[in-house]
PDB file of C-alpha atoms in Angstrom:
ATOM      1  CA  MET E  51     100.511  84.169  66.867  1.00 87.00           C
ATOM      2  CA  LEU E  52     100.176  85.489  70.400  1.00 91.00           C
ATOM      3  CA  LEU E  53     103.328  84.874  71.093  1.00 91.00           C
ATOM      4  CA  PHE E  54     104.806  87.210  68.192  1.00 94.00           C
ATOM      5  CA  LYS E  55     102.106  89.778  69.581  1.00 94.00           C
ATOM      6  CA  ILE E  56     103.841  89.851  72.865  1.00 93.00           C
ATOM      7  CA  ILE E  57     107.465  89.806  71.333  1.00 94.00           C
ATOM      8  CA  SER E  58     106.571  92.914  69.290  1.00 94.00           C
ATOM      9  CA  VAL E  59     105.193  94.981  72.013  1.00 94.00           C
ATOM     10  CA  ALA E  60     108.182  93.975  74.223  1.00 93.00           C
ATOM     11  CA  LEU E  61     110.430  95.253  71.559  1.00 95.00           C
ATOM     12  CA  ALA E  62     108.484  98.390  70.890  1.00 94.00           C
ATOM     13  CA  SER E  63     108.762  98.802  74.339  1.00 93.00           C
ATOM     14  CA  LEU E  64     112.406  98.367  74.775  1.00 91.00           C
ATOM     15  CA  VAL E  65     112.734 100.629  71.566  1.00 93.00           C
ATOM     16  CA  LEU E  66     110.677 103.463  73.301  1.00 93.00           C
ATOM     17  CA  CYS E  67     112.508 102.862  76.573  1.00 91.00           C
ATOM     18  CA  LEU E  68     115.772 103.498  75.379  1.00 91.00           C
ATOM     19  CA  VAL E  69     114.910 106.322  73.095  1.00 93.00           C
ATOM     20  CA  VAL E  70     112.902 108.261  76.182  1.00 93.00           C
ATOM     21  CA  LYS E  71     115.495 107.307  78.761  1.00 88.00           C
ATOM     22  CA  LYS E  72     118.075 109.434  77.688  1.00 90.00           C
ATOM     23  CA  HIS E  73     115.617 112.567  78.569  1.00 91.00           C
ATOM     24  CA  SER E  74     113.361 111.068  80.927  1.00 91.00           C
ATOM     25  CA  PRO E  75     114.025 107.826  83.101  1.00 87.00           C
ATOM     26  CA  MET E  76     110.829 108.265  84.977  1.00 88.00           C
ATOM     27  CA  ALA E  77     108.899 108.234  81.655  1.00 91.00           C
ATOM     28  CA  ALA E  78     111.097 105.407  80.322  1.00 88.00           C
ATOM     29  CA  MET E  79     110.240 103.270  83.381  1.00 85.00           C
ATOM     30  CA  ALA E  80     106.243 104.464  82.837  1.00 89.00           C
ATOM     31  CA  VAL E  81     106.694 102.915  78.693  1.00 91.00           C
ATOM     32  CA  ALA E  82     108.198  99.597  80.620  1.00 87.00           C
ATOM     33  CA  ALA E  83     105.649  99.021  82.962  1.00 86.00           C
ATOM     34  CA  SER E  84     102.810 100.068  80.285  1.00 91.00           C
ATOM     35  CA  GLY E  85     104.377  97.630  77.833  1.00 91.00           C
ATOM     36  CA  GLY E  86     104.158  95.304  80.577  1.00 87.00           C
ATOM     37  CA  MET E  87     100.126  95.651  81.196  1.00 89.00           C
ATOM     38  CA  VAL E  88      99.702  95.210  77.386  1.00 94.00           C
ATOM     39  CA  MET E  89     101.674  91.967  77.870  1.00 92.00           C
ATOM     40  CA  VAL E  90      99.236  90.806  80.754  1.00 88.00           C
ATOM     41  CA  LEU E  91      96.173  92.081  78.984  1.00 93.00           C
ATOM     42  CA  LEU E  92      97.344  89.733  75.969  1.00 94.00           C
ATOM     43  CA  VAL E  93      97.984  86.582  77.854  1.00 92.00           C
ATOM     44  CA  TRP E  94      94.715  87.345  80.226  1.00 91.00           C
ATOM     45  CA  GLU E  95      92.605  84.846  78.054  1.00 92.00           C
ATOM     46  CA  PRO E  96      95.093  81.852  78.386  1.00 91.00           C
ATOM     47  CA  VAL E  97      95.395  82.365  81.893  1.00 88.00           C
ATOM     48  CA  THR E  98      91.607  82.077  82.390  1.00 90.00           C
ATOM     49  CA  GLN E  99      91.655  78.728  80.226  1.00 92.00           C
ATOM     50  CA  LEU E 100      94.328  77.341  82.316  1.00 88.00           C
ATOM     51  CA  ILE E 101      92.804  78.284  85.380  1.00 86.00           C
ATOM     52  CA  HIS E 102      89.574  76.846  84.466  1.00 89.00           C
ATOM     53  CA  THR E 103      91.700  73.438  83.490  1.00 90.00           C
ATOM     54  CA  LEU E 104      93.280  73.512  86.611  1.00 83.00           C
ATOM     55  CA  GLU E 105      90.049  73.510  88.564  1.00 84.00           C
ATOM     56  CA  SER E 106      88.343  70.703  86.621  1.00 87.00           C
ATOM     57  CA  LEU E 107      91.832  68.548  86.957  1.00 82.00           C
ATOM     58  CA  GLY E 108      91.249  69.191  90.521  1.00 78.00           C
ATOM     59  CA  THR E 109      87.461  67.921  90.542  1.00 81.00           C
ATOM     60  CA  GLN E 110      88.683  64.962  88.615  1.00 83.00           C
ATOM     61  CA  ALA E 111      91.576  64.156  90.897  1.00 76.00           C
ATOM     62  CA  ALA E 112      88.882  64.400  93.763  1.00 76.00           C
ATOM     63  CA  LEU E 113      91.326  67.034  95.740  1.00 73.00           C
ATOM     64  CA  PRO E 114      90.005  67.669  99.278  1.00 77.00           C
ATOM     65  CA  GLU E 115      87.790  70.897  99.349  1.00 79.00           C
ATOM     66  CA  GLY E 116      89.780  74.207  99.270  1.00 80.00           C
ATOM     67  CA  TYR E 117      92.872  72.655  97.785  1.00 80.00           C
ATOM     68  CA  THR E 118      92.075  73.510  94.137  1.00 82.00           C
ATOM     69  CA  PRO E 119      91.949  77.137  94.967  1.00 85.00           C
ATOM     70  CA  LEU E 120      94.650  77.358  97.537  1.00 85.00           C
ATOM     71  CA  ILE E 121      96.797  76.231  94.577  1.00 83.00           C
ATOM     72  CA  LEU E 122      95.674  78.994  92.320  1.00 85.00           C
ATOM     73  CA  LYS E 123      96.057  81.594  95.063  1.00 87.00           C
ATOM     74  CA  VAL E 124      99.540  80.498  95.419  1.00 87.00           C
ATOM     75  CA  MET E 125     100.377  80.233  91.460  1.00 85.00           C
ATOM     76  CA  GLY E 126      98.908  83.856  91.224  1.00 87.00           C
ATOM     77  CA  MET E 127     100.942  85.157  93.927  1.00 90.00           C
ATOM     78  CA  THR E 128     104.074  83.647  92.694  1.00 89.00           C
ATOM     79  CA  LEU E 129     103.100  85.615  89.200  1.00 86.00           C
ATOM     80  CA  ALA E 130     102.230  88.747  90.973  1.00 89.00           C
ATOM     81  CA  CYS E 131     105.708  88.652  93.046  1.00 91.00           C
ATOM     82  CA  GLU E 132     107.262  88.100  90.315  1.00 90.00           C
ATOM     83  CA  LEU E 133     106.317  90.908  88.403  1.00 86.00           C
ATOM     84  CA  ALA E 134     106.458  93.216  91.408  1.00 90.00           C
ATOM     85  CA  ALA E 135     110.301  91.973  91.826  1.00 92.00           C
ATOM     86  CA  SER E 136     110.985  92.502  88.062  1.00 87.00           C
ATOM     87  CA  LEU E 137     109.404  96.161  88.640  1.00 83.00           C
ATOM     88  CA  CYS E 138     111.820  96.745  91.296  1.00 88.00           C
ATOM     89  CA  ARG E 139     114.994  95.482  89.306  1.00 89.00           C
ATOM     90  CA  GLU E 140     113.885  97.485  86.255  1.00 80.00           C
ATOM     91  CA  ALA E 141     113.671 100.808  88.499  1.00 79.00           C
ATOM     92  CA  GLY E 142     117.148 100.086  89.897  1.00 83.00           C
ATOM     93  CA  GLU E 143     116.037  98.792  93.420  1.00 90.00           C
ATOM     94  CA  GLU E 144     117.909  95.452  93.226  1.00 93.00           C
ATOM     95  CA  GLU E 145     117.592  95.215  97.383  1.00 94.00           C
ATOM     96  CA  LEU E 146     113.857  96.106  97.303  1.00 95.00           C
ATOM     97  CA  SER E 147     113.647  93.194  94.721  1.00 93.00           C
ATOM     98  CA  ARG E 148     115.032  90.697  96.913  1.00 95.00           C
ATOM     99  CA  LYS E 149     113.057  91.728  99.822  1.00 95.00           C
ATOM    100  CA  VAL E 150     109.977  91.240  97.744  1.00 94.00           C
ATOM    101  CA  GLU E 151     110.998  87.892  96.633  1.00 95.00           C
ATOM    102  CA  PHE E 152     111.875  86.932 100.161  1.00 96.00           C
ATOM    103  CA  ALA E 153     108.992  88.214 101.627  1.00 95.00           C
ATOM    104  CA  SER E 154     106.761  86.032  98.620  1.00 93.00           C
ATOM    105  CA  HIS E 155     108.839  82.862  99.468  1.00 93.00           C
ATOM    106  CA  VAL E 156     107.797  82.985 103.131  1.00 94.00           C
ATOM    107  CA  LEU E 157     104.169  84.018 101.996  1.00 93.00           C
ATOM    108  CA  LEU E 158     103.973  81.049  99.693  1.00 90.00           C
ATOM    109  CA  LEU E 159     105.503  78.814 102.189  1.00 89.00           C
ATOM    110  CA  SER E 160     103.093  79.264 104.635  1.00 91.00           C
ATOM    111  CA  MET E 161     100.297  79.379 102.403  1.00 88.00           C
ATOM    112  CA  ALA E 162     101.464  75.708 101.250  1.00 85.00           C
ATOM    113  CA  MET E 163     101.528  74.270 104.574  1.00 87.00           C
ATOM    114  CA  PRO E 164      98.232  72.765 104.768  1.00 82.00           C
ATOM    115  CA  VAL E 165      98.870  70.589 101.436  1.00 80.00           C
ATOM    116  CA  LEU E 166     102.316  70.063 102.841  1.00 83.00           C
ATOM    117  CA  LEU E 167     101.028  68.986 105.598  1.00 86.00           C
ATOM    118  CA  ALA E 168      98.486  66.569 104.054  1.00 81.00           C
ATOM    119  CA  VAL E 169     101.017  64.822 101.847  1.00 79.00           C
ATOM    120  CA  VAL E 170     103.106  64.017 105.064  1.00 87.00           C
ATOM    121  CA  GLU E 171      99.920  62.755 106.906  1.00 85.00           C
ATOM    122  CA  MET E 172      99.201  60.397 103.496  1.00 81.00           C
ATOM    123  CA  ILE E 173     102.654  59.154 103.668  1.00 87.00           C
ATOM    124  CA  THR E 174     102.736  58.221 107.358  1.00 89.00           C
ATOM    125  CA  GLN E 175      99.184  56.419 106.774  1.00 85.00           C
ATOM    126  CA  TRP E 176     100.681  54.494 103.952  1.00 86.00           C
ATOM    127  CA  ALA E 177     103.608  53.789 105.691  1.00 85.00           C
ATOM    128  CA  ALA E 178     101.694  52.247 108.360  1.00 80.00           C
ATOM    129  CA  LEU E 179      99.589  49.777 106.446  1.00 70.00           C
TER     130      LEU E 179
END
């Protein structure tokens, strides 16, 4: 059911954007942004359920302290940066969207570095056995 709501909001926003864009491109962009925000609000509950599930999986897997929040931050930043890049593309700023994507990749890699180092350390310990 939720998928149909999201598709309905997307299609309604699209039609409104196409109608309004002829008269006011800025208003069309506001309509698109508003539709996007409604869709984000529609998926808010499943996202919170996903976060709780990932936290419980982290506890069950006995991940080291701080890894589960780090993974959640990386996932959240990925989604936020993708949204920002999409908004830039919608506004016709392709170069700006590429810069947002590049900056997000650098930040995400730097945030994930402790996990990567821990994995490399585990592999080297196993290889030494």
